[in-house]
Amino acid sequence: MSAKSLTVTDNRTGKVYELPIEQGAIRAMDLRRIKVSEDDFGLMSYDPAFMNTASARSAITFIDGDRGILRYRGYPIEQLAERSTYLETAYLLLHGELPTVSQMDEWVYQITHHTWVHENLKKVMEGFHYDAHAMGMLVSMVSALSTFYPEAKDGTDGETRKLQIVRLIAKMPTLAAFAYRHNLGMPYAYPDNHLSYAGNFLNMLFKATEVKYEPHPTLERALEALFILHADHEQNCSTNAVRSVGSSRVDPYCAVASGVAALYGPLHGGANEAVVRMLQAIGSKDRVPQFIKQVEQGKAKLMGFGHRVYKNYDPRAKIIKRMADETFEVTRPNPLLPIALELERIALEDDYFVSRKLYPNVDFYSGLIYQAMGFPVEMFPVLFAIPRTAGWLAQWQEMIEDPEQKIARPRQIYVGAGEREYVPMGMR
Ligand code: CMC
């Protein structure tokens, strides 16, 4: 009997099975050997919401939720947020290593020269109502891109895949900025190739009558760092969507559009928007204890708190909280900050939150910075989707290249009615 195995006795039959343990996991397919009879389907594991199921082997992002550790390709998130750029981090996620000078020059050149979108996409955008939510527009615009690049369907060709990756990372800020200006009724601003990735995004959002838009260096750097913090987070809801949809071998535009759609939800990337709305509804610091009581009674949720993986302070939230002070020196301070700080202070001492290991997550403070930078709340999840595109694509690429992966297709436990006869309408 191997020391790296699990011995299981099936009490229904008395049979004993040895299941190999590899990297802390048994293979769910090994359970299928456990049968009560030859024609039995075999044992399955039941795991709604993937609470304890690894769906991939991945070398991209490491999280230790109990210790509050996040690393991309082995590099601590704190070092990347302070010293890297978003495009360098995106390269790292996609290629596994930090780029050399020439690799970085080529990568930046490629991204910078694919930022323009086909003029017809503007017509698609014009079809949206003036107050359409920016995330709804982004989902549609990303999937619309697929119709402009039919060659993207060929997922077998590595070079074609690389080109779509460059296009998606390059065009995401352009589409996002178009959505923002559509809501305002402003003419779209075109990309400026002389600016950084974050700087150009600010240009496409906020450029007005000036001949050349100059992003404020502090805000540009803050956005760059926020992009790095949001670039990947292993097998979360939207990444799982991208991998799952991509496993049908649909083109990456449609796969990424499914990620944007998943991210839109208030339990995922929509949480930063929900945090600000919650803080606005609380209204003042003195009403925080009353709100905490409502949460304890199950009448409200403390948005921006809690995480499936982190049972400790989210390392991204720590960095963002520090960044908030620097940003507020340039912008006006956000009047919602004292409410957020009071919520955090009380929650971290309150038994309801302590016993459930609920700590601030990435969304708790990011919305306050976005708001102070002048973004409307509808843009917050969009600001998450832009950088997460690199992570989605790194995960999509890894899935495509993994010989163990197939089309994603979970099993179910059927609990519905047994076979029954159809009853004509008049006899029901
Ligand atoms: N406020 C109040 N109670 C909470 C919260 C919260 N934010 N989060 C979890 N709980 C409670 C939950 O009610 C449950 O209590 P009980 O054991 O009494 O039933 C317990 O804590 C465990 O929570 P869960 O719902 O089983 O945890 P989960 O892993 O299914 O959910 C979560 C994780 C992030 C969806 C959840 O914590 C949540 O809804 N948080 C608020 C939304 C939010 O901030 N989302 C952003 C997540 S981070 C960014 C991202 O990756 O998208």
Coordinates of C-alpha atoms and ligand atoms in Angstrom, one line a residue:
M1 CA 0.0 0.0 0.0
S2 CA 1.5 3.4 -1.0
A3 CA 2.0 6.0 1.7
K4 CA 0.6 8.5 -0.7
S5 CA -2.8 7.0 -1.0
L6 CA -6.2 7.0 0.6
T7 CA -7.8 3.7 1.6
V8 CA -11.5 3.6 1.3
T9 CA -13.9 0.9 2.5
D10 CA -17.2 0.9 0.8
N11 CA -19.5 -0.2 3.6
R12 CA -22.2 -1.2 1.1
T13 CA -20.1 -4.0 -0.3
G14 CA -17.2 -4.3 2.2
K15 CA -14.7 -3.8 -0.7
V16 CA -11.5 -1.8 0.0
Y17 CA -10.1 0.6 -2.6
E18 CA -6.8 2.4 -2.7
L19 CA -6.9 5.9 -4.3
P20 CA -3.6 7.6 -5.1
I21 CA -3.1 11.1 -3.6
E22 CA -1.2 13.5 -5.8
Q23 CA -0.5 17.1 -4.7
G24 CA -3.0 16.9 -1.9
A25 CA -5.8 15.7 -4.0
I26 CA -7.5 12.4 -5.1
R27 CA -8.8 12.2 -8.7
A28 CA -12.6 12.3 -8.7
M29 CA -12.5 9.8 -11.6
D30 CA -10.9 7.3 -9.2
L31 CA -14.1 7.3 -7.2
R32 CA -15.9 5.8 -10.2
R33 CA -14.1 2.5 -9.5
I34 CA -16.2 2.3 -6.4
K35 CA -19.4 0.4 -7.4
V36 CA -22.0 -1.8 -5.8
S37 CA -22.5 -3.8 -9.0
E38 CA -20.9 -4.1 -12.4
D39 CA -23.6 -1.9 -14.0
D40 CA -23.5 0.7 -11.3
F41 CA -22.3 4.1 -12.7
G42 CA -19.8 4.4 -9.8
L43 CA -19.4 6.9 -7.0
M44 CA -19.4 10.6 -7.7
S45 CA -18.5 13.5 -5.5
Y46 CA -21.1 16.2 -4.9
D47 CA -19.7 19.7 -4.7
P48 CA -22.1 22.5 -5.4
A49 CA -20.2 25.8 -6.1
F50 CA -16.9 23.9 -6.3
M51 CA -16.3 24.3 -2.5
N52 CA -13.6 21.7 -2.5
T53 CA -12.9 20.7 -6.1
A54 CA -9.8 21.6 -8.1
S55 CA -10.8 22.0 -11.7
A56 CA -7.3 22.7 -13.0
R57 CA -3.6 22.4 -12.4
S58 CA -2.4 25.9 -12.8
A59 CA 1.1 27.5 -12.6
I60 CA -0.2 31.1 -12.8
T61 CA -1.4 32.4 -9.4
F62 CA -0.8 31.1 -5.9
I63 CA -3.1 32.0 -3.0
D64 CA -2.8 31.0 0.6
G65 CA -6.1 32.2 1.9
D66 CA -5.4 31.5 5.6
R67 CA -2.1 33.5 5.6
G68 CA -3.3 36.2 3.2
I69 CA -0.7 35.5 0.5
L70 CA -1.1 36.2 -3.2
R71 CA 1.6 35.6 -5.8
Y72 CA 1.7 35.8 -9.6
R73 CA 4.1 33.2 -11.1
G74 CA 5.8 33.2 -7.6
Y75 CA 6.2 36.9 -7.3
P76 CA 4.5 38.5 -4.2
I77 CA 1.7 40.8 -5.1
E78 CA 3.2 43.5 -2.9
Q79 CA 6.4 43.7 -4.9
L80 CA 4.6 43.7 -8.2
A81 CA 2.1 46.4 -7.1
E82 CA 5.0 48.6 -6.0
R83 CA 7.6 47.9 -8.7
S84 CA 6.0 46.5 -11.8
T85 CA 3.8 47.9 -14.5
Y86 CA 0.5 46.4 -15.6
L87 CA 1.8 45.4 -19.0
E88 CA 4.9 43.8 -17.4
T89 CA 2.6 41.9 -15.0
A90 CA 0.3 40.8 -17.9
Y91 CA 3.4 39.5 -19.7
L92 CA 4.5 37.6 -16.6
L93 CA 1.0 36.1 -16.2
L94 CA 0.9 35.0 -19.9
H95 CA 4.5 33.9 -20.4
G96 CA 5.5 32.7 -16.9
E97 CA 8.6 34.9 -16.6
L98 CA 9.3 38.6 -16.3
P99 CA 10.3 40.0 -19.8
T100 CA 13.8 41.1 -20.7
V101 CA 14.2 44.7 -22.0
S102 CA 13.7 43.6 -25.7
Q103 CA 10.8 41.3 -24.9
M104 CA 9.1 44.2 -22.9
D105 CA 9.7 46.7 -25.7
E106 CA 8.2 44.4 -28.3
W107 CA 5.2 43.5 -26.0
V108 CA 4.5 47.2 -25.2
Y109 CA 4.8 48.0 -29.0
Q110 CA 2.4 45.2 -29.9
I111 CA -0.2 46.2 -27.3
T112 CA 0.1 49.9 -28.1
H113 CA -0.4 49.3 -31.8
H114 CA -3.6 47.2 -31.4
T115 CA -5.6 49.7 -29.3
W116 CA -7.8 51.0 -32.1
V117 CA -11.1 49.3 -32.8
H118 CA -13.0 49.0 -36.1
E119 CA -15.2 52.1 -36.7
N120 CA -18.2 49.8 -37.1
L121 CA -18.0 49.1 -33.4
K122 CA -19.0 52.7 -32.8
K123 CA -22.3 52.0 -34.5
V124 CA -22.8 49.0 -32.2
M125 CA -22.2 51.3 -29.3
E126 CA -24.7 53.9 -30.6
G127 CA -27.4 51.2 -30.4
F128 CA -27.3 51.4 -26.6
H129 CA -29.6 53.6 -24.5
Y130 CA -27.9 56.7 -23.1
D131 CA -28.0 55.2 -19.6
A132 CA -27.0 51.7 -20.4
H133 CA -24.8 50.1 -17.7
A134 CA -21.1 50.2 -18.8
M135 CA -20.7 46.5 -18.0
G136 CA -23.7 45.5 -20.1
M137 CA -22.1 47.5 -23.0
L138 CA -18.7 45.9 -22.4
V139 CA -20.0 42.3 -22.4
S140 CA -21.6 43.0 -25.8
M141 CA -18.7 44.9 -27.3
V142 CA -16.2 42.2 -26.4
S143 CA -18.3 39.5 -27.9
A144 CA -18.9 41.8 -30.9
L145 CA -15.1 41.9 -31.5
S146 CA -15.3 38.2 -32.3
T147 CA -17.2 39.0 -35.5
F148 CA -14.3 41.1 -36.7
Y149 CA -11.7 38.4 -36.3
P150 CA -13.1 35.2 -37.7
E151 CA -9.6 33.6 -37.7
A152 CA -9.7 33.7 -33.9
K153 CA -11.9 30.5 -34.1
D154 CA -8.7 28.5 -34.9
G155 CA -7.6 27.8 -31.3
T156 CA -5.1 25.2 -32.5
D157 CA -2.7 27.7 -33.9
G158 CA -0.4 29.3 -31.3
E159 CA 0.4 32.4 -33.3
T160 CA -3.3 33.1 -33.9
R161 CA -3.9 32.7 -30.2
K162 CA -1.1 35.2 -29.4
L163 CA -2.5 37.8 -31.7
Q164 CA -6.0 37.6 -30.2
I165 CA -4.4 37.9 -26.7
V166 CA -2.6 41.1 -27.8
R167 CA -5.8 42.5 -29.4
L168 CA -8.0 41.8 -26.3
I169 CA -5.6 43.3 -23.8
A170 CA -5.0 46.3 -26.2
K171 CA -8.7 47.0 -27.0
M172 CA -10.3 46.5 -23.6
P173 CA -9.5 50.0 -22.4
T174 CA -10.7 51.5 -25.7
L175 CA -14.1 49.7 -25.5
A176 CA -14.4 50.6 -21.8
A177 CA -13.7 54.3 -22.5
F178 CA -16.2 54.3 -25.4
A179 CA -18.8 53.0 -23.0
Y180 CA -18.0 55.7 -20.5
R181 CA -18.2 58.5 -23.1
H182 CA -21.4 57.0 -24.6
N183 CA -23.1 57.5 -21.2
L184 CA -21.9 61.1 -21.1
G185 CA -22.9 61.8 -24.7
M186 CA -19.3 62.8 -25.4
P187 CA -17.4 62.0 -28.7
Y188 CA -15.1 59.1 -28.3
A189 CA -11.4 59.9 -27.7
Y190 CA -8.9 57.8 -29.7
P191 CA -5.9 56.1 -28.2
D192 CA -2.7 58.0 -27.7
N193 CA 0.3 55.8 -28.5
H194 CA 2.7 58.0 -26.5
L195 CA 1.0 57.3 -23.2
S196 CA 1.3 54.3 -20.8
Y197 CA -1.5 51.7 -20.7
A198 CA -3.1 53.3 -17.7
G199 CA -2.3 56.9 -18.9
N200 CA -3.8 56.2 -22.3
F201 CA -7.0 54.8 -20.7
L202 CA -7.3 58.1 -18.6
N203 CA -6.8 60.0 -21.9
M204 CA -9.6 58.1 -23.6
L205 CA -11.9 58.7 -20.7
F206 CA -11.2 62.3 -19.7
K207 CA -9.6 64.1 -22.7
A208 CA -11.7 67.2 -23.5
T209 CA -10.5 70.1 -25.6
E210 CA -6.8 70.0 -24.8
V211 CA -4.5 69.1 -27.7
K212 CA -2.6 66.5 -25.7
Y213 CA -4.0 64.9 -22.5
E214 CA -1.4 64.7 -19.7
P215 CA -2.4 62.2 -17.0
H216 CA -1.6 63.2 -13.4
P217 CA 1.4 60.9 -12.5
T218 CA 0.0 60.0 -9.1
L219 CA -3.4 59.0 -10.5
E220 CA -1.7 57.2 -13.4
R221 CA 0.5 55.2 -11.0
A222 CA -2.5 54.5 -8.7
L223 CA -4.5 53.1 -11.6
E224 CA -1.5 51.1 -12.8
A225 CA -1.1 49.5 -9.3
L226 CA -4.9 48.8 -9.1
F227 CA -4.7 47.1 -12.5
I228 CA -1.8 44.9 -11.3
L229 CA -3.8 44.0 -8.1
H230 CA -6.8 42.9 -10.2
A231 CA -4.8 41.1 -13.0
D232 CA -5.5 37.5 -11.8
H233 CA -6.9 35.6 -8.9
E234 CA -6.8 31.9 -9.9
Q235 CA -10.0 29.9 -10.2
N236 CA -12.7 32.6 -9.3
C237 CA -16.2 32.8 -10.7
S238 CA -15.3 34.7 -13.9
T239 CA -12.1 32.8 -14.6
N240 CA -14.0 29.6 -14.2
A241 CA -16.5 31.0 -16.7
V242 CA -13.8 31.8 -19.2
R243 CA -12.2 28.4 -18.8
S244 CA -15.5 26.6 -19.0
V245 CA -16.9 28.5 -22.0
G246 CA -13.4 28.5 -23.7
S247 CA -13.3 24.7 -23.2
S248 CA -16.0 24.4 -26.0
R249 CA -13.2 25.9 -28.2
V250 CA -15.2 29.1 -28.9
D251 CA -13.0 32.0 -29.8
P252 CA -11.3 34.0 -26.9
Y253 CA -13.5 37.1 -27.5
C254 CA -16.7 35.1 -26.6
A255 CA -14.9 33.3 -23.8
V256 CA -13.7 36.6 -22.3
A257 CA -17.2 38.1 -22.8
S258 CA -18.5 35.4 -20.5
G259 CA -15.9 36.4 -17.9
V260 CA -17.0 40.0 -18.1
A261 CA -20.6 38.8 -17.6
A262 CA -19.7 36.8 -14.6
L263 CA -17.7 39.7 -13.2
Y264 CA -20.7 42.0 -13.5
G265 CA -22.5 40.2 -10.6
P266 CA -22.6 41.9 -7.2
L267 CA -21.0 38.9 -5.5
H268 CA -18.0 39.2 -7.7
G269 CA -16.6 42.3 -9.6
G270 CA -19.8 44.2 -9.0
A271 CA -19.0 44.3 -5.3
N272 CA -16.9 47.5 -5.5
E273 CA -20.0 49.3 -6.9
A274 CA -22.2 47.7 -4.2
V275 CA -19.7 48.9 -1.5
V276 CA -20.1 52.5 -2.5
R277 CA -23.9 52.3 -2.7
M278 CA -23.9 50.6 0.7
L279 CA -21.7 53.4 2.2
Q280 CA -23.9 56.0 0.6
A281 CA -27.0 54.3 2.1
I282 CA -25.4 54.2 5.6
G283 CA -24.8 57.9 5.2
S284 CA -22.8 58.7 8.3
K285 CA -20.3 57.2 10.8
D286 CA -22.8 57.2 13.7
R287 CA -25.2 55.0 11.7
V288 CA -22.5 52.2 11.4
P289 CA -23.4 50.3 14.6
Q290 CA -27.1 50.2 13.5
F291 CA -26.0 48.8 10.1
I292 CA -23.7 46.2 11.7
K293 CA -26.8 45.0 13.7
Q294 CA -28.7 44.6 10.5
V295 CA -25.9 42.4 9.1
E296 CA -25.8 40.3 12.2
Q297 CA -29.6 39.8 12.0
G298 CA -29.2 38.6 8.4
K299 CA -31.1 41.7 7.0
A300 CA -28.1 43.1 5.2
K301 CA -24.7 42.1 3.8
L302 CA -21.5 43.9 4.5
M303 CA -20.3 44.3 0.9
G304 CA -16.6 44.2 0.4
F305 CA -16.2 41.8 3.3
G306 CA -15.7 38.0 3.1
H307 CA -14.1 35.8 0.5
R308 CA -14.3 32.2 -0.5
V309 CA -10.5 31.8 -0.3
Y310 CA -9.2 34.5 2.1
K311 CA -9.9 33.7 5.7
N312 CA -7.6 36.6 6.6
Y313 CA -7.1 40.2 5.4
D314 CA -7.1 40.2 1.6
P315 CA -3.5 41.3 0.7
R316 CA -4.9 43.4 -2.1
A317 CA -7.1 45.3 0.3
K318 CA -4.1 46.1 2.5
I319 CA -2.2 47.7 -0.4
I320 CA -5.3 49.5 -1.7
K321 CA -6.0 51.0 1.8
R322 CA -2.5 52.4 1.9
M323 CA -2.9 53.7 -1.7
A324 CA -6.1 55.5 -0.7
D325 CA -4.2 58.1 1.3
E326 CA -1.8 59.0 -1.5
T327 CA -4.7 59.3 -4.0
F328 CA -6.7 61.5 -1.7
E329 CA -3.8 63.9 -1.5
V330 CA -4.2 64.6 -5.2
T331 CA -8.0 64.3 -5.4
R332 CA -10.4 65.5 -2.8
P333 CA -10.7 63.2 0.2
N334 CA -13.7 60.8 -0.2
P335 CA -16.4 61.7 2.4
L336 CA -17.3 58.0 2.5
L337 CA -13.8 57.0 3.8
P338 CA -14.6 57.7 7.5
I339 CA -17.7 55.5 7.2
A340 CA -15.7 52.7 5.6
L341 CA -12.9 53.0 8.3
E342 CA -15.5 52.8 11.1
L343 CA -17.2 49.8 9.5
E344 CA -13.9 48.0 9.3
R345 CA -13.0 48.9 12.8
I346 CA -16.2 47.7 14.3
A347 CA -16.5 44.6 12.1
L348 CA -12.9 43.4 12.9
E349 CA -13.9 43.4 16.6
D350 CA -17.4 42.0 16.2
D351 CA -17.9 38.4 17.0
Y352 CA -20.2 37.8 13.9
F353 CA -17.3 38.7 11.6
V354 CA -14.5 37.4 13.7
S355 CA -16.1 33.9 14.1
R356 CA -16.8 33.7 10.4
K357 CA -13.3 35.0 9.5
L358 CA -14.8 37.9 7.4
Y359 CA -12.2 40.5 6.5
P360 CA -12.1 43.3 4.0
N361 CA -11.6 42.1 0.4
V362 CA -10.2 43.9 -2.6
D363 CA -13.5 45.7 -3.3
F364 CA -13.8 47.3 0.1
Y365 CA -11.5 50.3 -0.6
S366 CA -11.0 50.2 -4.4
G367 CA -14.4 51.9 -5.1
L368 CA -13.5 54.8 -2.8
I369 CA -10.4 55.5 -4.9
Y370 CA -12.2 55.1 -8.2
Q371 CA -14.8 57.5 -7.0
A372 CA -12.3 60.1 -5.9
M373 CA -10.6 59.8 -9.3
G374 CA -13.9 60.8 -10.9
F375 CA -15.3 57.5 -12.1
P376 CA -19.1 57.0 -11.8
V377 CA -20.0 53.8 -9.8
E378 CA -21.1 52.0 -13.0
M379 CA -17.5 52.1 -14.2
F380 CA -16.1 50.3 -11.2
P381 CA -16.6 46.7 -12.4
V382 CA -15.3 47.8 -15.8
L383 CA -12.1 48.9 -14.0
F384 CA -11.9 45.4 -12.7
A385 CA -12.6 43.8 -16.1
I386 CA -9.9 45.6 -18.0
P387 CA -6.9 44.3 -16.0
R388 CA -8.5 40.9 -15.3
T389 CA -8.4 40.3 -19.1
A390 CA -4.7 39.4 -18.8
G391 CA -5.5 36.8 -16.1
W392 CA -8.5 35.4 -18.0
L393 CA -6.4 35.0 -21.1
A394 CA -3.4 33.4 -19.3
Q395 CA -5.9 30.9 -17.8
W396 CA -7.6 30.3 -21.1
Q397 CA -4.2 29.7 -22.8
E398 CA -3.2 27.3 -20.0
M399 CA -6.5 25.4 -20.4
I400 CA -6.1 25.1 -24.2
E401 CA -2.5 23.9 -23.8
D402 CA -3.3 21.4 -21.0
P403 CA -3.6 17.9 -22.5
E404 CA -5.7 16.8 -19.5
Q405 CA -8.4 19.4 -20.1
K406 CA -11.6 18.6 -22.2
I407 CA -14.9 20.4 -22.7
A408 CA -16.1 21.3 -19.2
R409 CA -19.2 19.2 -18.3
P410 CA -20.1 18.7 -14.7
R411 CA -22.2 15.8 -13.5
Q412 CA -25.5 16.2 -11.6
I413 CA -27.5 14.3 -9.0
Y414 CA -30.9 14.0 -10.5
V415 CA -33.6 14.6 -7.9
G416 CA -36.6 15.2 -10.2
A417 CA -39.6 13.0 -10.9
G418 CA -39.3 9.4 -12.1
E419 CA -40.8 8.4 -15.5
R420 CA -44.4 9.4 -15.9
E421 CA -47.1 9.4 -18.6
Y422 CA -47.9 12.7 -20.5
V423 CA -51.3 14.0 -19.4
P424 CA -53.3 15.9 -22.1
M425 CA -54.2 19.5 -21.2
G426 CA -57.9 18.9 -20.6
M427 CA -57.2 16.1 -18.1
R428 CA -54.8 18.0 -15.8
Ligands
CMC1 N1 -21.6 40.1 5.1 C1 -22.3 39.4 6.1 N2 -22.2 38.1 6.2 C2 -21.3 37.4 5.4 C3 -20.6 38.1 4.4 C4 -20.8 39.5 4.3 N3 -20.1 40.2 3.3 N4 -19.9 37.2 3.7 C5 -20.1 36.0 4.2 N5 -21.0 36.2 5.3 C6 -21.5 35.1 6.2 C7 -22.5 34.2 5.5 O1 -23.8 34.7 5.7 C8 -22.2 32.9 6.2 O2 -22.8 32.9 7.4 P1 -23.5 31.6 8.1 O3 -22.4 30.7 8.3 O4 -24.1 32.1 9.3 O5 -24.5 31.2 7.1 C9 -20.7 32.9 6.4 O6 -20.4 34.3 6.4 C10 -20.0 32.2 5.3 O7 -20.2 32.8 4.0 P2 -20.6 32.1 2.7 O8 -21.7 32.9 2.0 O9 -20.8 30.7 2.9 O10 -19.2 32.4 1.9 P3 -18.9 32.2 0.4 O11 -17.5 31.7 0.3 O12 -20.0 31.4 -0.3 O13 -19.1 33.7 -0.2 C11 -18.6 35.8 -0.8 C12 -18.0 34.5 -0.4 C13 -17.4 36.7 -1.4 C14 -19.6 35.7 -2.0 C15 -19.3 36.5 0.4 O14 -18.4 36.6 1.4 C16 -20.0 37.8 0.0 O15 -21.1 37.8 -0.5 N6 -19.3 39.0 0.3 C17 -19.9 40.2 -0.1 C18 -19.7 40.5 -1.6 C19 -18.3 40.8 -1.9 O16 -17.6 41.6 -1.3 N7 -17.7 40.2 -3.0 C20 -16.4 40.4 -3.5 C21 -15.5 39.3 -3.3 S1 -13.8 39.7 -3.6 C22 -13.6 40.2 -5.2 C23 -13.9 39.1 -6.2 O17 -13.0 38.1 -6.2 O18 -14.9 39.1 -6.9

